[in-house]
C-alpha positions as a Markdown table, in Angstrom:
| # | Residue | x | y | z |
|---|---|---|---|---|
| 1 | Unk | -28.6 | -10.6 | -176.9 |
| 2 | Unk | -26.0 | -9.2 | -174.5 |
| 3 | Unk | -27.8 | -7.4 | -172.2 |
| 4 | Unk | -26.8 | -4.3 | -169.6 |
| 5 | Unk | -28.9 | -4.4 | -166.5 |
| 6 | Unk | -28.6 | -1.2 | -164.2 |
| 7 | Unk | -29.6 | -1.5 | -160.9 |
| 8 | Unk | -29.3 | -5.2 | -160.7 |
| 9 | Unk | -29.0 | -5.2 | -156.8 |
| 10 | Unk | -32.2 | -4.3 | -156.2 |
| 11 | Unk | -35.7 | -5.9 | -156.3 |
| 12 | Unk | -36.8 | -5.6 | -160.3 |
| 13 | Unk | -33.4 | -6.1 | -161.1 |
| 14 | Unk | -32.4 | -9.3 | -159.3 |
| 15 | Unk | -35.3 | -11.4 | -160.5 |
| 16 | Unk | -34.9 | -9.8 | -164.3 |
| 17 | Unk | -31.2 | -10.5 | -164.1 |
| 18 | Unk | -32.2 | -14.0 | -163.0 |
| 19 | Unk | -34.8 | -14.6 | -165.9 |
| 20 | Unk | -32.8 | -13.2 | -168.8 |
| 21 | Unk | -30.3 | -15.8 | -167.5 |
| 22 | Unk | -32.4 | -18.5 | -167.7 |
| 23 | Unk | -33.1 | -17.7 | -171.5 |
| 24 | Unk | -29.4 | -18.2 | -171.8 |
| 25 | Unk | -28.9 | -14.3 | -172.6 |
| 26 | Unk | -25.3 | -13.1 | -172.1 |
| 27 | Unk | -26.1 | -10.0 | -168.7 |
| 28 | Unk | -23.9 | -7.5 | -167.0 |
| 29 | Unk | -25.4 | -6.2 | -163.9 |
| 30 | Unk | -24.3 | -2.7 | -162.3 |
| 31 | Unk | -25.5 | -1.6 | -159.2 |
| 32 | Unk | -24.0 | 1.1 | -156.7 |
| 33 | Unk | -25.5 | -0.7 | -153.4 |
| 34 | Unk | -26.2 | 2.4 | -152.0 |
| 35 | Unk | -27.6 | 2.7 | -148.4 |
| 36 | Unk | -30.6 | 3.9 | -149.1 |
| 37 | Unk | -32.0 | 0.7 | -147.1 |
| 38 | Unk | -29.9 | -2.3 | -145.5 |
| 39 | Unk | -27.1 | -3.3 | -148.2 |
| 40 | Unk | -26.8 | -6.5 | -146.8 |
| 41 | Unk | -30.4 | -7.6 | -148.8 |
| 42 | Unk | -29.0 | -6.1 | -151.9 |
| 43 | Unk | -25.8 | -8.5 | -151.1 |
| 44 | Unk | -27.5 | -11.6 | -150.0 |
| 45 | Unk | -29.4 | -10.8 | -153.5 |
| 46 | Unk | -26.4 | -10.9 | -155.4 |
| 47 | Unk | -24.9 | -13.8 | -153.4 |
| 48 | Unk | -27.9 | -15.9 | -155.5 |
| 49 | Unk | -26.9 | -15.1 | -158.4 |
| 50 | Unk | -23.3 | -16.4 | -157.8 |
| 51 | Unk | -21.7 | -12.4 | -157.4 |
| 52 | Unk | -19.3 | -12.5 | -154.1 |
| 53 | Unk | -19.8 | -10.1 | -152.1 |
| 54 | Unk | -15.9 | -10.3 | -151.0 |
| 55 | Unk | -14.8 | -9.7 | -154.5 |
| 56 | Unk | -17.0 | -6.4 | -154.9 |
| 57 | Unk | -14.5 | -3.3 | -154.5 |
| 58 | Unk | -14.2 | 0.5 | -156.0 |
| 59 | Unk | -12.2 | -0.6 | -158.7 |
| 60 | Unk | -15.3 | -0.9 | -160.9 |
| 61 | Unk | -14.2 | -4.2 | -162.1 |
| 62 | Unk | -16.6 | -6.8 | -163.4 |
| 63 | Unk | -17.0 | -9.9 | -161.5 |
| 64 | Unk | -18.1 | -13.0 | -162.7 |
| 65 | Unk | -20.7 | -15.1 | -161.3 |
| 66 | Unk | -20.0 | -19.1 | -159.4 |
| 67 | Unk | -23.1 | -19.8 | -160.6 |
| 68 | Unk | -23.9 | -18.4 | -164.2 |
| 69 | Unk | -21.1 | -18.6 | -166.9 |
| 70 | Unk | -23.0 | -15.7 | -169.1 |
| 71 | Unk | -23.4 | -13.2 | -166.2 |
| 72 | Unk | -20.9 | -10.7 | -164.8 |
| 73 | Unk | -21.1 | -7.7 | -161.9 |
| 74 | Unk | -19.4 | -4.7 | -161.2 |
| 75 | Unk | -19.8 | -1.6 | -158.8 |
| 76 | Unk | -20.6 | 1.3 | -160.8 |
| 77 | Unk | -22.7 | 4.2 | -160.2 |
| 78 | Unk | -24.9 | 5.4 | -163.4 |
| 79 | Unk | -23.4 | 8.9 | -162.4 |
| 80 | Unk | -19.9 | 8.2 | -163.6 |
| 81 | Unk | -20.0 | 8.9 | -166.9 |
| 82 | Unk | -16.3 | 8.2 | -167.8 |
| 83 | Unk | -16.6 | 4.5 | -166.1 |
| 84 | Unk | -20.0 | 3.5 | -168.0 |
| 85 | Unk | -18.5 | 5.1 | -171.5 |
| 86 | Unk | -15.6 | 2.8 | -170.8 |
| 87 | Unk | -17.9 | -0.3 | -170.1 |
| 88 | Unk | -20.2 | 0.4 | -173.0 |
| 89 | Unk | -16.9 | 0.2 | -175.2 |
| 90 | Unk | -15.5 | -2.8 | -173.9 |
| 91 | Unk | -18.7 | -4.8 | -173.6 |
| 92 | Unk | -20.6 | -3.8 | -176.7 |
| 93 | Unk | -24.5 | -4.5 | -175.3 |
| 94 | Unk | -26.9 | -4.9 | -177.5 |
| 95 | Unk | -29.6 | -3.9 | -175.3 |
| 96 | Unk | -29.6 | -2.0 | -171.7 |
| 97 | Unk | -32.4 | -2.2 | -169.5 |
| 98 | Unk | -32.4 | 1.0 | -167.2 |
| 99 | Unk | -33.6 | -0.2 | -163.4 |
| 100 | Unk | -31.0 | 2.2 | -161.5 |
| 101 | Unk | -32.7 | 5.2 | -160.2 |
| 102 | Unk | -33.0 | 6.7 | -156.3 |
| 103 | Unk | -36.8 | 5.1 | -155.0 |
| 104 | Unk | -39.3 | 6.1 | -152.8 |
| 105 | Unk | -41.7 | 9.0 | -152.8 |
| 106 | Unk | -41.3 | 10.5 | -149.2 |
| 107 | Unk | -37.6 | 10.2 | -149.2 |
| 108 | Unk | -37.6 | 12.7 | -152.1 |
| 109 | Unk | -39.1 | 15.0 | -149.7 |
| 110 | Unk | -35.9 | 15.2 | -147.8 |
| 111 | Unk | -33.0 | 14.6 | -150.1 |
| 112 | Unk | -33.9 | 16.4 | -153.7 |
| 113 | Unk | -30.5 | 16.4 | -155.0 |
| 114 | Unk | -30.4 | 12.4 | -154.5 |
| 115 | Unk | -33.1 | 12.3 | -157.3 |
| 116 | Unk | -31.6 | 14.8 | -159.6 |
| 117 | Unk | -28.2 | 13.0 | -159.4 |
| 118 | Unk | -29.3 | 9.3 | -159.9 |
| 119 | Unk | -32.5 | 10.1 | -161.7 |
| 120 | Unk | -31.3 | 12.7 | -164.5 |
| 121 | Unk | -28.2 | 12.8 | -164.3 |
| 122 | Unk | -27.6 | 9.1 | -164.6 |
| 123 | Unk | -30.3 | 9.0 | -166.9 |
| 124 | Unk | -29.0 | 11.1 | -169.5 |
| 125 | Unk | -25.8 | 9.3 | -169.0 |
| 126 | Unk | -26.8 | 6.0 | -170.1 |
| 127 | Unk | -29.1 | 7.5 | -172.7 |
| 128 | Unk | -26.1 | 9.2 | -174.1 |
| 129 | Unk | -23.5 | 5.9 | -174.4 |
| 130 | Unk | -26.5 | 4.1 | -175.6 |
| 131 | Unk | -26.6 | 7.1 | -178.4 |
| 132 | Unk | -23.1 | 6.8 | -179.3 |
| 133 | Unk | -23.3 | 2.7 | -179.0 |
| 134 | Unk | -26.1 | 2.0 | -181.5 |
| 135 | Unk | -27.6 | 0.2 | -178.7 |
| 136 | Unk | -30.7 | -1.5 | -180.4 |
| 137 | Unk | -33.2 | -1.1 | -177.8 |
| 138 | Unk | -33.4 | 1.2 | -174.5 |
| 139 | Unk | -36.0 | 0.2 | -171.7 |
| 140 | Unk | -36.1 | 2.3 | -168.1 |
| 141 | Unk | -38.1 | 2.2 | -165.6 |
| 142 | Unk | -40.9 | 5.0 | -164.9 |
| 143 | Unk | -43.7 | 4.7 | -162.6 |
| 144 | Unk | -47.3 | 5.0 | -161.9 |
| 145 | Unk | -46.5 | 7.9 | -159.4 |
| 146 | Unk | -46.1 | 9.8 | -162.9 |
| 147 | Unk | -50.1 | 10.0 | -163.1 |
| 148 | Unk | -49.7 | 12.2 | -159.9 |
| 149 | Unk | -53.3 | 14.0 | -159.1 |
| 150 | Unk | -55.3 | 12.4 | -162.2 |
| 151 | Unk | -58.5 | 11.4 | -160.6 |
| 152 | Unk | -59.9 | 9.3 | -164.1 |
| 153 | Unk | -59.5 | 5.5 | -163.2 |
| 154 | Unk | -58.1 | 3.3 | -164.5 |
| 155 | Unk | -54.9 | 5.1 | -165.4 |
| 156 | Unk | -54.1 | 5.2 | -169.3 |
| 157 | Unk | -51.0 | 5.9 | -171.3 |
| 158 | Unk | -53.1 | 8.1 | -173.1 |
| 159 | Unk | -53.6 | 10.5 | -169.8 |
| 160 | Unk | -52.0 | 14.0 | -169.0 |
| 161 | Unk | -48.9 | 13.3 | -166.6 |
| 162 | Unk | -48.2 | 16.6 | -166.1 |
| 163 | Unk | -49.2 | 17.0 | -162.8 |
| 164 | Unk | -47.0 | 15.0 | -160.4 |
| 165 | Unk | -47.2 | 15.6 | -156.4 |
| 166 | Unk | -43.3 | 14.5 | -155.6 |
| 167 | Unk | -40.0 | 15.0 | -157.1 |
| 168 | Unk | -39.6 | 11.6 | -157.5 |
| 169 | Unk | -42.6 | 11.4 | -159.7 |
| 170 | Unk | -41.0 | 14.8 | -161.9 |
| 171 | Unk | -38.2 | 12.8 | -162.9 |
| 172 | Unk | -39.9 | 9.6 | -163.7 |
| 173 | Unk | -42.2 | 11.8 | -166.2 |
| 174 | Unk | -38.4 | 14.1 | -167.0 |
| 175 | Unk | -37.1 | 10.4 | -167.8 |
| 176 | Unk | -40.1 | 9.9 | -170.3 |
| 177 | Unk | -39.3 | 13.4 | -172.4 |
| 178 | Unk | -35.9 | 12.7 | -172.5 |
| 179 | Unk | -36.0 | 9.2 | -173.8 |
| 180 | Unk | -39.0 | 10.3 | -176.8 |
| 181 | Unk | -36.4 | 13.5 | -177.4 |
| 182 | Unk | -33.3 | 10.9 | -178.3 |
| 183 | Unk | -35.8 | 8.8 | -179.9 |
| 184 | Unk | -36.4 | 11.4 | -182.5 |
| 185 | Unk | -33.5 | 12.9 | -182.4 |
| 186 | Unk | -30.9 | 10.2 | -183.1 |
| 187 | Unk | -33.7 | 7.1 | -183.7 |
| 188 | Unk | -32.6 | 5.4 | -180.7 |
| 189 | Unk | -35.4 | 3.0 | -179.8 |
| 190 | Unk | -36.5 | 3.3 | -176.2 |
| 191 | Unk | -39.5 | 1.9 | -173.9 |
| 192 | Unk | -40.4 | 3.2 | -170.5 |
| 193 | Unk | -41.9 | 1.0 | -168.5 |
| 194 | Unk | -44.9 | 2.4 | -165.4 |
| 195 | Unk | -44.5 | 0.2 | -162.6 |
| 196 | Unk | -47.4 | -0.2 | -160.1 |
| 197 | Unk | -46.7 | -1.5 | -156.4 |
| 198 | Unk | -44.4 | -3.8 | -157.3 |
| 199 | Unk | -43.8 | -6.8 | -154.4 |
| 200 | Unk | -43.0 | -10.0 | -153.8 |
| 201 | Unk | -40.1 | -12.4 | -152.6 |
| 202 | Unk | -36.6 | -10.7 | -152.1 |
| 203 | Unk | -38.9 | -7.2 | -151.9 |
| 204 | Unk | -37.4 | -3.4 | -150.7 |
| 205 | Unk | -38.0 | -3.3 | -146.9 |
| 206 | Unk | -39.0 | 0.7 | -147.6 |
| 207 | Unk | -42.3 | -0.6 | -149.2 |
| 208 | Unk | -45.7 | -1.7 | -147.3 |
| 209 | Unk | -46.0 | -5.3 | -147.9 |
| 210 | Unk | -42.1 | -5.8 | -145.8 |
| 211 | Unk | -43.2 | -2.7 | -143.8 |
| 212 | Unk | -46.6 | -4.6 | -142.4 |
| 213 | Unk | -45.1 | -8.0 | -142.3 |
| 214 | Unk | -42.0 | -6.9 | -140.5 |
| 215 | Unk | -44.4 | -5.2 | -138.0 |
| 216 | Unk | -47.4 | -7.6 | -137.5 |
| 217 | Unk | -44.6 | -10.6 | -137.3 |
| 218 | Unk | -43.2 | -8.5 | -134.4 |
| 219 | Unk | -46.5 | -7.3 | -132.8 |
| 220 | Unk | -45.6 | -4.0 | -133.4 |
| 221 | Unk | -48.4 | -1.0 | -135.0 |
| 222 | Unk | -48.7 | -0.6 | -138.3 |
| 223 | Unk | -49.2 | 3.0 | -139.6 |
| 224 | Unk | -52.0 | 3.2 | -141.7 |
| 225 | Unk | -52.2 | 6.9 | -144.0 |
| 226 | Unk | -55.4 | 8.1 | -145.0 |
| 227 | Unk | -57.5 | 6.4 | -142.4 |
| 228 | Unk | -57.1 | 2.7 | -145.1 |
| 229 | Unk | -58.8 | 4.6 | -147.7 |
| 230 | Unk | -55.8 | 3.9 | -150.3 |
| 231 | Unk | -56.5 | 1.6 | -153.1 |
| 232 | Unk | -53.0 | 0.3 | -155.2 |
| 233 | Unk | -52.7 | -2.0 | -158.2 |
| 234 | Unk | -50.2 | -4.6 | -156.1 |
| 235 | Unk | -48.2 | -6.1 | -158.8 |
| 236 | Unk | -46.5 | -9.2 | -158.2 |
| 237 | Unk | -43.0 | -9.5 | -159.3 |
| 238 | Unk | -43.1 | -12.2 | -161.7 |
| 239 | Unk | -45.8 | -10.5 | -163.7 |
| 240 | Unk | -43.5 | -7.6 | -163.9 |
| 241 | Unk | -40.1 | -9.7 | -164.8 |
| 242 | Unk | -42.9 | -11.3 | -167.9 |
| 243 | Unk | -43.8 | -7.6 | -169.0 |
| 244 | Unk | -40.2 | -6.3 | -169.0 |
| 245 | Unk | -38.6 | -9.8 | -171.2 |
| 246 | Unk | -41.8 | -9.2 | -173.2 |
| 247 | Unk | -40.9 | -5.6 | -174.2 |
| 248 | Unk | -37.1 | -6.2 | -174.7 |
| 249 | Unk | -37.0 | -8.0 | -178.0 |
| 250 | Unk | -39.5 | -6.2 | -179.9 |
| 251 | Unk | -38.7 | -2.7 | -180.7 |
| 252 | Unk | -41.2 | 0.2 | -180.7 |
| 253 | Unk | -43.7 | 0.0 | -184.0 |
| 254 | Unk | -44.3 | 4.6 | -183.2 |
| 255 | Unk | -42.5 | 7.1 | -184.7 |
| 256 | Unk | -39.9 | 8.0 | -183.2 |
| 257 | Unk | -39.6 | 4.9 | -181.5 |
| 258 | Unk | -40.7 | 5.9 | -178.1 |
| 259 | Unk | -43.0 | 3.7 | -176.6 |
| 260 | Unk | -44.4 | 3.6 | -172.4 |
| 261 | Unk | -46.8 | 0.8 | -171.2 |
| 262 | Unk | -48.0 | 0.6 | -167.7 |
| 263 | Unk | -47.6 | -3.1 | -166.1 |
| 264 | Unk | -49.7 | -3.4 | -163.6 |
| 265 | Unk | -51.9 | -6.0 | -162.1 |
| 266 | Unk | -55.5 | -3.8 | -163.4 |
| 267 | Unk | -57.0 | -4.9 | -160.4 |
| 268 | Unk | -56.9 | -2.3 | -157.7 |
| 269 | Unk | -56.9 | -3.4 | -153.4 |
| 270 | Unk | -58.1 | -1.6 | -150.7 |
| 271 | Unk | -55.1 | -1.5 | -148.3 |
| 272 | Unk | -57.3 | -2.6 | -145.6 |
| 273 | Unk | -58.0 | -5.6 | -147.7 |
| 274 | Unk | -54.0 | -6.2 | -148.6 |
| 275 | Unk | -53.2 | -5.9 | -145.0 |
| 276 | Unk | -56.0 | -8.9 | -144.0 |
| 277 | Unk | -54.6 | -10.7 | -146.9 |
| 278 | Unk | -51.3 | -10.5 | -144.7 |
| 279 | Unk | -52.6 | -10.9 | -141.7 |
| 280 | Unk | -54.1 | -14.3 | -142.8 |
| 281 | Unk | -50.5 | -15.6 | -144.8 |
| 282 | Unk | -48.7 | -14.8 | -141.1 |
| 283 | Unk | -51.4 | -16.0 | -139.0 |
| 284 | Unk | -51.6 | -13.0 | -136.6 |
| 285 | Unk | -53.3 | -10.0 | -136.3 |
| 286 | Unk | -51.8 | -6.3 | -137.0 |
| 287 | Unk | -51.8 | -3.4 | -134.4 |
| 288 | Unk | -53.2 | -0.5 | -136.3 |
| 289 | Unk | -52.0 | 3.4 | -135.5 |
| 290 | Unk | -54.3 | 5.6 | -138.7 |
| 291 | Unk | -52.4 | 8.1 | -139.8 |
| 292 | Unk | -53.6 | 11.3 | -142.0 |
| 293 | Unk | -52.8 | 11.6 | -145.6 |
| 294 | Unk | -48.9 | 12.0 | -146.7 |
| 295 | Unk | -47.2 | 14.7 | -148.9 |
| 296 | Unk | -46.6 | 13.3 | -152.1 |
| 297 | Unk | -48.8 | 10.2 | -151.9 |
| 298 | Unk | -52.2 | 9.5 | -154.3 |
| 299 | Unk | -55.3 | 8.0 | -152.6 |
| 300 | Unk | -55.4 | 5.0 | -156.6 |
| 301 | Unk | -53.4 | 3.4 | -158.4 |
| 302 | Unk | -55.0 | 1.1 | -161.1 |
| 303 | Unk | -53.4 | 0.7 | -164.3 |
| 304 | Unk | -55.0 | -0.2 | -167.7 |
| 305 | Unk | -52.8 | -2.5 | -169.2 |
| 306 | Unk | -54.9 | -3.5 | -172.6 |
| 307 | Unk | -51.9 | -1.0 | -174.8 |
| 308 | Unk | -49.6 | -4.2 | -173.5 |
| 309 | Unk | -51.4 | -6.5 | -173.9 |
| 310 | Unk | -52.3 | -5.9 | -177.7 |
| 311 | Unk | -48.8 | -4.5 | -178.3 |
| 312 | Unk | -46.9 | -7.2 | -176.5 |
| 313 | Unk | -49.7 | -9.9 | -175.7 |
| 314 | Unk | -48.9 | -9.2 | -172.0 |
| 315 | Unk | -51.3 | -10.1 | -169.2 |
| 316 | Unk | -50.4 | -10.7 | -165.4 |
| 317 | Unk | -51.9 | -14.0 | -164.1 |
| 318 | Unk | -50.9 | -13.9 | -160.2 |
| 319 | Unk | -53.3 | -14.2 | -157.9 |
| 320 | Unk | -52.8 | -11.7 | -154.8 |
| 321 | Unk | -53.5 | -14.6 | -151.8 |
| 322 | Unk | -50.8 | -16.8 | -153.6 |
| 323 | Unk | -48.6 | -14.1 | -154.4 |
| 324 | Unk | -48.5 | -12.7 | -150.7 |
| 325 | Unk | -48.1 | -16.2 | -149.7 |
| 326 | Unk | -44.8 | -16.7 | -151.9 |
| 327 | Unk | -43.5 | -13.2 | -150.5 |
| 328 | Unk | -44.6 | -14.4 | -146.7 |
| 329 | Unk | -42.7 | -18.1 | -147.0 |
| 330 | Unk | -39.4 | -15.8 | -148.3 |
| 331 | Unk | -39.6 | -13.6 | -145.5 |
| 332 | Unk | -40.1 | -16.2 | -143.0 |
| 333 | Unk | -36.8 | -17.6 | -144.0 |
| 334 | Unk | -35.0 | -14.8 | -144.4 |
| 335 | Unk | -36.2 | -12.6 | -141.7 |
| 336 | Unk | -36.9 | -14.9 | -139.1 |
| 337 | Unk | -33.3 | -17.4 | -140.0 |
């Protein structure tokens, strides 16, 4: 398979970029490094997988990697239509894996048009050169935040999503119609993929686990919405990576061929609970500050992933003690060098 990553800067998409390479796929990564948070993470992430940071310019080039003969980088924003039509052409994927989208629920509060841009716009984009491609198989990333207000637990792909509390959440569900409308429209296979609190080693420092660890390690307070009373499904990263290679190779068995699974860990945490489990993997403490509830978040996330796991025979095995204490000893040494 030769396989188009989007996104491959960031958090999903340097450890999937990392596995598919290990299976000895042929990848291209694309990324725009915004400054959404520090760039330098989303460069030292690249530096791992043998990309230069020196080497990265506007030019839109591809560049390939020290490290891995079969993997190759390049600058390019999802937005630019006439730049990806031009890659699709001269790289002839066989599969694209959609990870490129503008993150974080409270940000969307503040900069709307951010989301539209990267989140439809770019969206469509891809979904259109993967129409005039024949790309075999088209997998994005959705979200659990598509759920929004459903208050029935654990969270099925069989639920209404039609309620969502933040922007960001509207155009993970938009992303979800638009994919089943080109499935049945021009049988282009797609699979969107609900992520639930994803975290782990190499993680987004927008997102509590790096939020809590960067604060507790420096004795400063932690702010704590909803009094603790939030529950998530905390995901470790691996078990994601496992669900997403699972889901590449085998296309869609509905018509049209427009699947969504939720992969999630199906075990939900107190965040009072996820914070101890912190607190004892650092070996200190946290200052607490409780805050009230935010605009746009929900109080659950916990995912039913048995659709997966019949479907693709998923199932996440990480324990949340030893995968906090894989993200801790990464942070350690990257934080604290």
């Amino acid at each position: 398979m030769k396989i188009l990553v989007t996104g491959a800067a960031g958090f999903i998409g340097y450890h999937l970029v990392k596995a598919l390479l290990k299976n000895e796929n042929e990848v291209v990564g694309i990324d725009n490094i915004n400054d959404y948070y520090d760039i330098n993470l989303k460069y030292s992430r690249l530096k791992e997988s043998g990309i230069d940071s020196t080497l990265i310019t506007e030019n839109k080039e591809l560049i390939k990697s020290s490290i891995y003969s079969n993997y190759s980088f390049a600058k390019i924003d999802i937005t630019d239509l006439i730049r990806l039509e031009e890659l699709f052409k001269q790289e002839k994927f066989t599969h694209v894996v959609n990870l490129a989208a503008q993150a974080g629920v409270r940000y969307s509060l503040e900069n709307p048009h951010t989301y539209i841009q990267s989140n439809i716009v770019g969206f469509v984009n891809l979904l259109e050169c993967c129409r005039k491609n024949k790309i075999e198989h088209f997998l994005y990333a959705s979200s659990s935040s598509v759920y929004g207000a459903n208050s029935k637990i654990p969270f099925s792909e069989e639920d209404r999503v039609d309620q969502p509390v933040s922007l960001y959440a509207a155009t993970k569900k938009s992303n979800e119609l638009m994919a089943f409308s080109y499935s049945h429209l021009y049988n282009l296979p797609t699979t969107g993929l609900r992520f639930f609190t994803v975290y782990g080693p190499w993680g987004r420092p927008d997102m509590a686990p790096m939020l809590f660890a960067n604060a507790i390690t420096k004795g400063e307070s932690i702010k704590i919405f909803n009094n603790g009373e939030m529950q998530r499904d905390f995901t470790y990263i691996d078990d994601v990576v496992e669900g997403i290679i699972r889901c590449i190779a085998v296309l869609p068995r509905s018509e049209p061929k427009a699947d969504v699974f939720n992969i999630g860990n199906s075990k939900p945490v107190k965040l009072m609970d996820f914070i101890s489990t912190l607190e004892d993997c650092i070996g200190k403490t946290a200052l607490k500050q409780f805050l009230p509830m935010q605009d746009g978040d929900v109080k659950i996330t916990y995912a039913d992933t048995s659709l997966i796991q019949i479907e693709k025979g998923y199932r996440p095995n990480s324990d949340l003690k030893e995968g906090t204490n894989r993200f801790i000893k990464w942070f350690s040494i990257y934080y604290q060098r």
